[in-house]
């Protein structure tokens, strides 16, 4: 069964049925993850620790996110890389990357411990701890920090378990850990009266349970096997995985930056108001936990739909893409509006879940600030959810620039400057108004980007494409040399390759590969052909790491191997030299030319003026280099990657003769 048969139901099954199948597990997984962040705060708030205890956990929360940022970066990157290796049937690179990822995660956790332990008081104070809450914060933080390796490894390994085809095990790991935490919190906090120490111990014991389940799974993996050699760091394999996890790291660190700036401003302007420092910090801590639940519902839905979106965009089934977007948007709006009603009509009921403020001087101020926070700060939570959903949607369709813009415009470009400026004029309430203003601006931008993108969704009908792609076949050949040709744009490498194939009487593959890959994957031929053309100038790696692009890359990989298995041929481009690195009868050729020659050739072929030709050469070669680096981890055009480098300015026929002569004289070829 080929990849098309495995995934074609994504382009034919009813949208609502697909959404239920893919999104529910993702939503549940994220909600279970959110339990870890919210359970402690509920039990602490309802104990004698009360509001100050909540303030203490609130200032520790951003440091949790820092650890999570690294763990998710390594874990999500290794998980994505494992999926790619599964498609390519590359069993070696996967276990090396995962083993290295585990080692790097452990090392990173120890480094964070070494940095945070001596600086804990300064860090917690920076994140908003007051003289009233710093003792509780340090007490909680000391225990949590001691188990950073367990926490980070558990998060990292869980991502890999999901990618290995065992989402139920991943879910069970997190769920059992959360259940243990929920059971032990009241035992330690109320029964044993251990206070913050009890809350921290309940959390880390729950994390240990999750870790043990994940650890044991790695002795029974499905698609890879770890050995002692896996843990000898292989930075070449891991670098490819690391790039795939970069977006997770950026997302989490954005949360840290926002939390840091927000808490600093709350502490500064809270101390100048009648609320004091602890009330704003405690309430914002509660707000962030509640908001996490809301946003995780939305993120779970759209993340679960990413494979569906990616497949249909690659197959150019644009009506289904629009229908998917509308369905996800409708779910997002329903969740956002329901949350808004709750926050506007019953803010005290929501905050009341986290206990009564028994250990602060003015409890009435606590409730007043709680009402203001939920009614003002979260007034446009529907917009916040829609912005996040739109950002993830753009990731799924292979538009990283739009994804980054729609995400950063709210958090970095608008929100942070607003919480720095507005309090100067409106005091601590100015911080609360920063969120809805940022949401409004970012929503306008996200809507404009979405409308603009939707207008681009035009193309051939499915029947037209199917007719074209059905004509592509692997040509009859015989055992012999396989020639791969990589080339600079404008060097006439394709034409030289065709001449070589004619002289040697063997098949030539260029455009045919994309049509064959379309058959293999069910994606559109033009989409696969234009991978480099569609790649944004500044975000090649993020674009190439998106789900739909990786589907195309895996399909091309399979097709190139099938072509090579069929016998002697010439293959131009698509990193074929690396893909066939283990094949014995391969000659790798790189064709280059002087700048002036390339400009002249591009002007002749495409009708460009000299300036445009030079820009197009630079852009095309940059995209090819990024593609090759993403596929192989090597540098495109480096002489050690090829047996023969040819300067095409000597003439196309001359170059073809040189290549044929080399092949005939090469030993064992």
XYZ file of C-alpha atoms in Angstrom:
669
model
C 0.000 0.000 0.000
C 1.524 3.324 -1.032
C 1.349 6.605 0.801
C -1.568 7.787 -1.324
C -3.696 4.830 -0.263
C -2.758 5.406 3.366
C -3.737 9.071 3.367
C -6.314 9.527 0.619
C -9.188 9.312 3.115
C -8.005 12.728 4.380
C -9.182 14.129 1.061
C -12.455 12.224 0.823
C -13.835 11.520 4.311
C -16.483 13.811 5.789
C -14.860 16.849 7.420
C -16.765 16.575 10.705
C -15.828 12.906 11.065
C -12.152 13.651 10.422
C -12.168 16.487 12.933
C -13.609 14.244 15.644
C -11.107 11.472 14.881
C -8.016 13.698 14.885
C -8.861 16.526 17.286
C -10.392 14.813 20.312
C -7.190 12.930 21.311
C -5.166 16.119 20.877
C -7.609 18.199 22.942
C -7.656 15.623 25.743
C -3.874 15.445 25.756
C -3.514 19.214 26.102
C -6.195 19.422 28.795
C -4.454 16.739 30.841
C -1.227 18.703 30.459
C -3.024 21.804 31.747
C -4.102 19.902 34.881
C -0.517 19.894 36.132
C -0.512 23.686 36.074
C -3.911 24.202 37.653
C -4.393 21.500 40.320
C -1.744 22.776 42.737
C -3.128 26.286 42.547
C -6.687 25.140 43.374
C -5.648 23.159 46.454
C -3.165 25.808 47.600
C -5.774 28.550 47.260
C -8.274 26.575 49.351
C -5.767 25.914 52.131
C -4.317 28.226 54.771
C -1.739 29.249 52.134
C -4.579 31.087 50.366
C -3.864 34.040 48.063
C -0.182 34.332 48.980
C 0.311 30.687 48.081
C -1.288 31.317 44.710
C 0.940 34.334 44.198
C 3.968 32.150 44.996
C 3.050 29.467 42.455
C 2.241 32.211 39.944
C 5.810 33.526 39.995
C 7.246 30.007 39.653
C 5.057 29.227 36.619
C 7.193 31.098 34.010
C 10.252 29.089 35.082
C 8.255 25.914 34.448
C 7.609 27.248 30.945
C 11.328 27.825 30.343
C 12.013 24.161 31.120
C 9.038 23.141 28.991
C 10.317 25.261 26.095
C 13.539 23.257 25.895
C 11.823 19.902 26.489
C 9.179 20.551 23.821
C 11.763 21.880 21.393
C 13.824 18.687 21.670
C 10.802 16.386 21.951
C 8.664 17.874 19.176
C 11.731 18.118 16.947
C 12.677 14.468 17.484
C 9.030 13.438 17.027
C 8.755 15.281 13.696
C 12.101 13.876 12.596
C 10.965 10.361 13.541
C 7.882 10.775 11.340
C 10.106 11.862 8.448
C 12.437 8.905 8.970
C 9.458 6.552 9.107
C 8.362 7.788 5.686
C 11.861 7.325 4.289
C 12.378 3.970 6.022
C 15.510 5.465 7.596
C 15.943 3.499 10.827
C 19.474 4.684 11.575
C 19.021 8.449 11.755
C 15.889 8.215 13.922
C 17.382 6.361 16.868
C 20.518 8.524 16.785
C 18.498 11.751 16.847
C 16.214 10.514 19.652
C 19.083 9.168 21.738
C 20.973 12.432 21.302
C 17.771 14.324 22.135
C 17.439 12.469 25.431
C 21.065 13.217 26.317
C 20.713 16.883 25.346
C 17.479 17.202 27.350
C 19.177 15.756 30.436
C 22.150 18.061 29.951
C 19.885 21.099 29.476
C 17.982 20.276 32.672
C 21.225 20.108 34.653
C 22.399 23.409 33.171
C 19.094 25.086 34.113
C 19.398 23.705 37.644
C 22.949 25.030 37.915
C 21.794 28.480 36.774
C 18.514 28.700 38.694
C 19.546 27.335 42.112
C 22.013 30.100 43.063
C 19.836 32.794 41.465
C 16.440 31.574 42.680
C 15.665 34.533 44.963
C 16.613 37.070 42.309
C 14.693 35.176 39.607
C 11.525 34.803 41.649
C 11.669 38.431 42.695
C 12.102 39.389 39.038
C 8.980 37.380 38.190
C 6.981 39.286 40.807
C 7.489 37.657 44.213
C 7.020 40.100 47.104
C 8.484 40.003 50.593
C 5.240 38.318 51.679
C 5.331 35.526 49.072
C 9.046 35.008 48.401
C 9.464 32.459 51.208
C 6.621 30.302 49.868
C 7.886 30.676 46.322
C 11.407 29.547 47.255
C 10.035 26.615 49.277
C 7.983 25.427 46.307
C 10.675 26.166 43.747
C 13.473 24.275 45.532
C 11.646 20.958 45.270
C 10.356 21.533 41.749
C 13.812 22.511 40.508
C 15.445 19.410 42.011
C 13.293 17.268 39.711
C 13.783 19.295 36.529
C 15.496 16.336 34.792
C 12.454 14.111 35.423
C 10.017 16.838 34.309
C 11.906 17.725 31.134
C 12.660 14.152 30.115
C 9.015 13.169 30.643
C 7.832 16.002 28.369
C 10.474 15.256 25.754
C 9.809 11.502 25.696
C 6.023 11.932 25.533
C 6.275 13.727 22.201
C 8.363 10.888 20.753
C 5.906 8.268 22.065
C 3.054 9.984 20.203
C 5.112 10.051 16.997
C 5.929 6.362 17.441
C 2.244 5.589 16.975
C 1.291 5.230 20.643
C -0.794 8.298 21.574
C -2.740 6.215 24.108
C 0.469 5.475 26.041
C 1.423 9.143 25.934
C -2.027 10.082 27.199
C -1.927 7.439 29.944
C 1.471 8.704 31.077
C 0.237 12.270 31.510
C -3.191 11.298 32.870
C -1.870 8.960 35.568
C 0.651 11.588 36.615
C -2.123 14.179 36.876
C -4.358 11.781 38.851
C -1.531 11.052 41.317
C -1.000 14.800 41.693
C -4.719 15.370 42.346
C -4.835 12.577 44.962
C -1.681 13.610 46.791
C -2.347 17.367 46.875
C -5.111 17.204 49.544
C -3.244 14.457 51.423
C -0.047 16.473 51.700
C -1.535 19.973 51.964
C -4.527 19.314 54.246
C -3.811 15.910 55.821
C -0.066 16.207 56.465
C -0.204 20.020 56.667
C 2.996 20.314 54.632
C 1.923 23.509 52.866
C 3.950 24.537 49.832
C 6.295 21.595 50.342
C 3.322 19.240 50.124
C 2.070 20.860 46.928
C 5.516 20.599 45.368
C 5.955 16.964 46.448
C 2.558 16.022 44.986
C 3.579 17.620 41.697
C 6.970 15.951 41.417
C 5.637 12.518 42.432
C 3.035 12.844 39.673
C 5.810 13.800 37.277
C 7.850 10.781 38.370
C 4.903 8.484 37.588
C 4.652 10.002 34.100
C 8.395 9.639 33.624
C 8.474 5.964 34.667
C 5.684 5.073 32.209
C 7.450 6.939 29.396
C 10.818 5.430 30.323
C 9.454 1.872 30.276
C 7.847 2.473 26.885
C 11.252 3.087 25.328
C 12.032 -0.625 25.845
C 9.038 -1.519 23.644
C 9.075 1.042 20.821
C 7.418 0.317 17.464
C 9.429 2.066 14.744
C 12.886 2.536 16.257
C 15.132 0.804 18.765
C 17.488 2.524 21.175
C 20.844 0.964 21.978
C 23.811 2.245 23.950
C 25.199 3.653 20.697
C 22.054 5.770 20.360
C 23.184 7.853 23.329
C 26.539 8.738 21.820
C 25.717 12.283 20.656
C 25.209 12.554 16.896
C 24.812 16.280 16.380
C 24.374 15.950 12.619
C 21.222 13.842 13.034
C 20.029 15.904 15.985
C 20.503 19.233 14.184
C 17.782 18.258 11.701
C 15.439 17.404 14.571
C 16.321 20.598 16.399
C 15.236 22.746 13.459
C 11.863 21.003 13.437
C 11.352 21.854 17.111
C 12.296 25.518 16.829
C 8.713 26.763 16.499
C 7.738 25.011 19.767
C 10.651 26.714 21.540
C 9.752 30.142 20.167
C 6.103 29.717 21.206
C 6.980 28.754 24.785
C 9.641 31.430 25.220
C 7.167 34.029 23.983
C 4.946 33.017 26.921
C 7.933 33.458 29.269
C 8.707 36.943 27.946
C 5.074 37.999 28.258
C 4.830 36.592 31.802
C 8.061 38.276 32.837
C 7.143 41.715 31.512
C 3.564 41.452 32.777
C 4.595 40.389 36.301
C 7.247 43.106 36.525
C 4.692 45.758 35.615
C 2.054 44.276 37.952
C 4.532 44.339 40.835
C 5.626 47.898 40.031
C 2.191 49.445 39.610
C 0.522 47.163 42.122
C 2.807 48.542 44.817
C 1.695 52.056 43.835
C -2.003 51.144 44.127
C -4.224 50.123 47.038
C -4.127 46.512 45.765
C -0.461 46.015 46.682
C 1.861 43.550 44.918
C 0.432 40.179 45.940
C -3.197 40.584 44.816
C -2.411 41.383 41.147
C 0.234 38.639 40.950
C -2.108 36.058 42.496
C -5.058 36.990 40.259
C -3.014 37.052 37.057
C -1.608 33.657 38.045
C -5.161 32.321 38.302
C -6.150 34.023 35.045
C -3.234 32.427 33.177
C -4.191 28.937 34.382
C -7.858 29.404 33.433
C -6.911 30.898 30.073
C -4.604 27.927 29.430
C -7.603 25.606 29.623
C -9.551 27.738 27.129
C -6.704 28.133 24.654
C -5.797 24.433 24.889
C -9.289 23.538 23.688
C -8.763 25.644 20.565
C -5.149 24.615 20.021
C -6.089 20.950 20.407
C -8.740 21.244 17.704
C -6.547 22.976 15.129
C -3.397 20.957 15.927
C -5.393 17.766 15.531
C -6.592 19.007 12.138
C -3.089 19.851 10.871
C -2.615 16.575 8.945
C -6.043 17.028 7.323
C -5.320 20.638 6.379
C -1.840 19.786 5.121
C -2.973 16.906 2.942
C -5.795 18.866 1.313
C -3.667 21.941 0.674
C -0.997 19.749 -0.917
C -3.634 17.958 -2.992
C -5.053 21.360 -3.951
C -8.517 20.416 -2.732
C -9.152 24.022 -1.847
C -12.882 23.690 -1.251
C -12.137 21.241 1.549
C -9.451 23.570 2.957
C -11.986 26.413 3.117
C -14.573 24.112 4.671
C -12.035 22.954 7.257
C -11.086 26.515 8.130
C -14.743 27.486 8.543
C -15.428 24.465 10.768
C -12.387 25.121 12.965
C -13.253 28.820 13.131
C -16.814 28.007 14.191
C -15.546 25.754 17.003
C -13.114 28.485 18.066
C -15.824 31.154 18.165
C -18.160 28.921 20.193
C -15.429 28.206 22.751
C -14.431 31.882 22.858
C -17.976 33.201 23.287
C -18.833 30.624 25.973
C -15.674 31.598 27.863
C -16.434 35.307 27.476
C -19.916 34.872 28.914
C -18.513 32.983 31.892
C -15.780 35.542 32.555
C -18.094 38.539 32.176
C -21.083 37.194 34.118
C -19.462 35.100 36.838
C -15.816 36.086 37.366
C -16.017 35.609 41.130
C -17.314 32.072 40.678
C -14.305 31.222 38.496
C -11.791 32.778 40.890
C -13.628 31.239 43.869
C -12.577 27.780 42.681
C -9.070 28.804 43.725
C -10.077 29.579 47.332
C -10.739 32.544 49.574
C -8.172 35.312 50.259
C -7.738 34.740 54.003
C -4.125 35.860 54.435
C -4.123 39.306 52.824
C -5.086 42.609 54.535
C -7.979 43.656 52.253
C -9.924 40.663 50.874
C -12.467 42.942 49.187
C -9.689 44.361 46.978
C -8.868 40.811 45.914
C -12.390 40.287 44.552
C -12.534 43.718 42.957
C -9.275 43.143 41.081
C -10.395 39.613 40.136
C -13.573 40.984 38.539
C -11.662 43.660 36.664
C -9.066 41.183 35.423
C -11.516 38.651 34.020
C -13.905 41.250 32.611
C -11.259 43.527 31.053
C -8.146 41.431 30.472
C -10.162 38.578 28.923
C -12.851 40.718 27.298
C -11.797 39.714 23.779
C -10.731 36.151 24.546
C -12.623 35.047 21.403
C -10.204 37.148 19.354
C -7.229 35.713 21.261
C -8.375 32.183 20.432
C -9.003 33.053 16.785
C -5.561 34.628 16.421
C -3.902 31.519 17.857
C -6.004 29.249 15.649
C -5.123 31.310 12.566
C -1.402 31.121 13.356
C -1.484 27.312 13.608
C -3.604 27.103 10.449
C -0.938 29.028 8.534
C 1.709 26.608 9.848
C -0.372 23.703 8.522
C -0.656 25.173 5.012
C 3.069 25.891 4.787
C 2.956 29.661 5.352
C 5.385 30.258 8.235
C 5.709 33.997 7.581
C 1.954 34.533 8.035
C 2.010 32.199 11.053
C 4.755 34.199 12.752
C 3.168 37.550 11.910
C -0.299 36.600 13.174
C 1.194 35.244 16.397
C 3.836 37.892 17.102
C 1.627 40.882 16.248
C -0.512 40.173 19.303
C 2.076 39.086 21.864
C 5.296 40.878 21.012
C 4.473 43.823 18.767
C 1.297 45.003 20.524
C 0.831 43.505 23.992
C 4.286 44.069 25.476
C 4.596 47.734 24.353
C 1.041 48.405 25.586
C 1.664 47.023 29.086
C 4.789 49.171 29.250
C 3.016 52.351 28.087
C -0.601 52.294 29.341
C 0.162 52.010 33.087
C 2.003 55.327 32.885
C -1.348 56.968 32.213
C -3.933 54.631 33.759
C -2.050 52.880 36.542
C -2.433 49.156 37.085
C -5.747 49.094 35.165
C -3.742 50.088 32.081
C -2.123 46.641 32.158
C -5.559 45.028 32.028
C -6.646 47.088 29.010
C -3.451 46.164 27.129
C -4.767 42.660 26.361
C -8.060 43.531 24.593
C -6.412 46.371 22.640
C -3.670 43.983 21.475
C -6.334 41.391 20.618
C -8.279 43.899 18.513
C -5.239 45.033 16.512
C -3.949 41.487 16.018
C -7.405 40.252 15.003
C -7.573 42.850 12.225
C -4.153 41.740 10.963
C -5.019 38.030 11.214
C -8.306 38.577 9.365
C -6.543 40.511 6.602
C -3.903 37.783 6.221
C -6.575 35.080 6.130
C -8.739 36.844 3.535
C -5.672 37.512 1.394
C -4.566 33.893 1.626
C -7.989 32.466 0.849
C -8.046 34.482 -2.388
C -4.918 32.611 -3.527
C -6.601 29.206 -3.250
C -7.269 28.672 -6.948
C -5.979 25.980 -9.287
C -6.723 23.073 -11.548
C -9.551 20.688 -10.896
C -8.776 17.324 -9.357
C -9.743 15.498 -12.555
C -7.344 17.593 -14.674
C -4.488 16.900 -12.299
C -5.281 13.199 -12.043
C -5.144 12.887 -15.836
C -1.735 14.572 -15.945
C -0.270 12.570 -13.096
C -1.501 9.213 -14.354
C 0.805 9.581 -17.387
C 3.949 9.455 -15.243
C 5.697 6.077 -15.141
C 9.086 4.719 -14.169
C 10.803 3.954 -17.447
C 12.350 0.637 -18.402
C 16.085 0.508 -17.762
C 18.921 -1.909 -17.005
C 21.378 -2.397 -14.203
C 24.110 0.193 -14.231
C 25.248 3.600 -13.096
C 22.847 6.103 -11.507
C 23.813 9.715 -12.151
C 22.529 12.445 -9.834
C 22.918 16.056 -10.903
C 22.721 19.002 -8.551
C 23.097 22.390 -10.169
C 23.138 26.124 -9.671
C 20.234 28.066 -11.157
C 21.191 29.216 -14.638
C 23.984 26.658 -15.069
C 21.938 24.574 -17.566
C 22.342 21.479 -15.394
C 18.980 20.098 -16.457
C 19.842 20.392 -20.163
C 23.249 18.807 -19.629
C 21.640 15.933 -17.719
C 19.229 15.322 -20.573
C 22.058 15.226 -23.112
C 23.997 12.778 -20.916
C 20.947 10.502 -20.653
C 20.536 10.525 -24.454
C 24.211 9.764 -25.045
C 24.148 6.855 -22.595
C 20.721 5.607 -23.686
C 19.227 5.649 -20.206
C 16.072 7.277 -18.716
C 16.100 10.932 -17.661
C 14.075 12.160 -14.679
C 13.296 15.735 -13.748
C 9.649 16.838 -13.873
C 8.635 13.188 -14.011
C 9.703 12.793 -10.373
C 7.146 15.298 -9.148
C 4.338 13.575 -11.043
C 5.391 10.201 -9.632
C 5.604 11.723 -6.136
C 2.099 13.100 -6.629
C 0.876 9.578 -7.392
C 2.716 8.271 -4.335
C 1.383 10.866 -1.906
C -1.932 11.998 -3.354
C -0.595 15.564 -3.318
C -0.662 17.911 -6.299
C 2.159 17.692 -8.849
C 2.587 21.459 -9.108
C 2.657 21.814 -5.322
C 5.501 19.292 -5.092
C 7.326 20.809 -8.061
C 7.155 24.296 -6.558
C 8.456 23.444 -3.065
C 11.491 25.680 -3.519
C 9.573 28.367 -5.409
C 7.024 28.596 -2.578
C 9.659 28.654 0.152
C 9.811 32.113 1.789
C 13.130 33.900 1.577
C 13.761 34.244 5.324
C 12.052 31.103 6.667
C 13.146 28.173 4.531
C 13.594 25.770 7.457
C 10.248 26.582 9.074
C 8.510 26.169 5.724
C 10.240 22.875 5.006
C 9.332 21.541 8.475
C 5.579 21.976 7.940
C 3.471 18.827 7.766
C 2.344 19.135 4.153
C 5.842 19.883 2.845
C 7.246 16.905 4.722
C 4.579 14.692 3.120
C 5.843 15.847 -0.269
C 9.493 15.366 0.715
C 8.850 11.817 1.925
C 6.964 10.989 -1.289
C 9.865 12.294 -3.407
C 12.299 10.258 -1.328
C 10.318 7.060 -2.003
C 10.021 7.786 -5.717
C 13.736 8.512 -6.132
C 14.559 5.191 -4.474
C 12.072 3.362 -6.722
C 13.635 4.983 -9.805
C 17.126 3.982 -8.647
C 15.970 0.430 -7.879
C 14.744 0.182 -11.492
C 18.263 0.636 -12.916
C 20.593 3.075 -14.650
C 19.285 6.641 -15.103
C 19.958 10.371 -14.737
C 18.159 12.194 -11.883
C 18.269 15.988 -11.683
C 17.787 17.794 -8.360
C 15.658 16.976 -5.293
C 18.702 16.060 -3.143
C 18.899 12.712 -4.974
C 22.641 12.479 -4.267
C 21.944 12.332 -0.530
C 18.826 10.162 -0.733
C 20.798 7.544 -2.697
C 23.898 7.820 -0.501
C 23.747 4.106 0.386
C 23.424 2.938 -3.242
C 26.723 1.552 -4.607
C 26.394 2.566 -8.288
C 25.822 6.297 -7.883
C 27.905 9.105 -9.381
C 27.151 12.491 -7.848
C 27.720 15.515 -10.060
C 27.464 19.225 -9.266
C 27.168 21.685 -12.156
C 28.102 25.316 -11.621
C 28.983 28.324 -13.760
C 30.380 31.880 -13.482
C 27.894 34.538 -12.430
C 27.854 36.281 -15.813
C 27.155 33.032 -17.655
C 24.240 32.193 -15.344
C 22.718 35.654 -15.678
C 22.921 35.438 -19.458
C 21.304 31.989 -19.518
C 18.438 33.088 -17.218
C 17.859 36.148 -19.398
C 17.666 33.925 -22.505
C 15.394 31.277 -20.988
C 13.061 33.408 -18.853
C 13.302 36.825 -20.483
C 14.515 38.519 -17.286
C 16.491 41.746 -17.254
C 20.009 41.469 -15.732
C 18.999 42.715 -12.268
C 15.954 40.426 -12.042
C 17.980 37.481 -13.341
C 20.610 37.978 -10.635
C 17.954 38.192 -7.903
C 16.206 35.062 -9.156
C 19.478 33.142 -9.277
C 20.252 34.130 -5.691
C 16.759 33.273 -4.443
C 16.616 29.935 -6.246
C 20.047 28.812 -5.086
C 19.295 29.901 -1.531
C 16.100 27.830 -1.561
C 17.916 24.810 -3.028
C 20.604 25.084 -0.363
C 17.964 25.250 2.399
C 16.138 22.239 0.960
C 19.359 20.231 0.751
C 20.378 21.249 4.280
C 16.938 20.289 5.604
C 17.041 16.901 3.874
C 20.643 15.957 4.543
C 22.123 18.199 7.229
C 24.954 18.864 4.734
C 25.946 21.998 2.839
C 24.708 22.142 -0.748
C 27.464 22.530 -3.327
C 30.362 21.464 -1.086
C 32.887 19.609 -3.248
C 33.282 16.655 -0.855
C 29.646 15.698 -1.447
C 30.252 14.990 -5.167
C 32.500 12.867 -7.350
C 32.572 15.411 -10.179
C 32.153 19.198 -10.391
C 31.595 20.661 -13.860
C 31.748 24.272 -15.064
C 28.968 24.511 -17.668
C 30.378 27.663 -19.275
C 32.606 25.297 -21.250
C 29.523 24.380 -23.323
C 26.662 21.967 -22.839
C 27.878 19.291 -25.293
C 31.408 19.551 -23.949
C 30.182 19.120 -20.367
C 28.017 16.144 -21.343
C 31.024 14.522 -23.046
C 33.174 15.125 -19.953
C 30.561 13.478 -17.747
C 30.117 10.497 -20.096
C 33.886 10.074 -20.321
C 34.208 10.146 -16.552
C 31.457 7.540 -16.159
C 33.026 5.192 -18.709
C 36.455 5.489 -17.065
C 35.290 5.362 -13.461
C 36.158 2.060 -11.736
C 33.276 -0.278 -10.880
C 30.790 1.916 -12.775
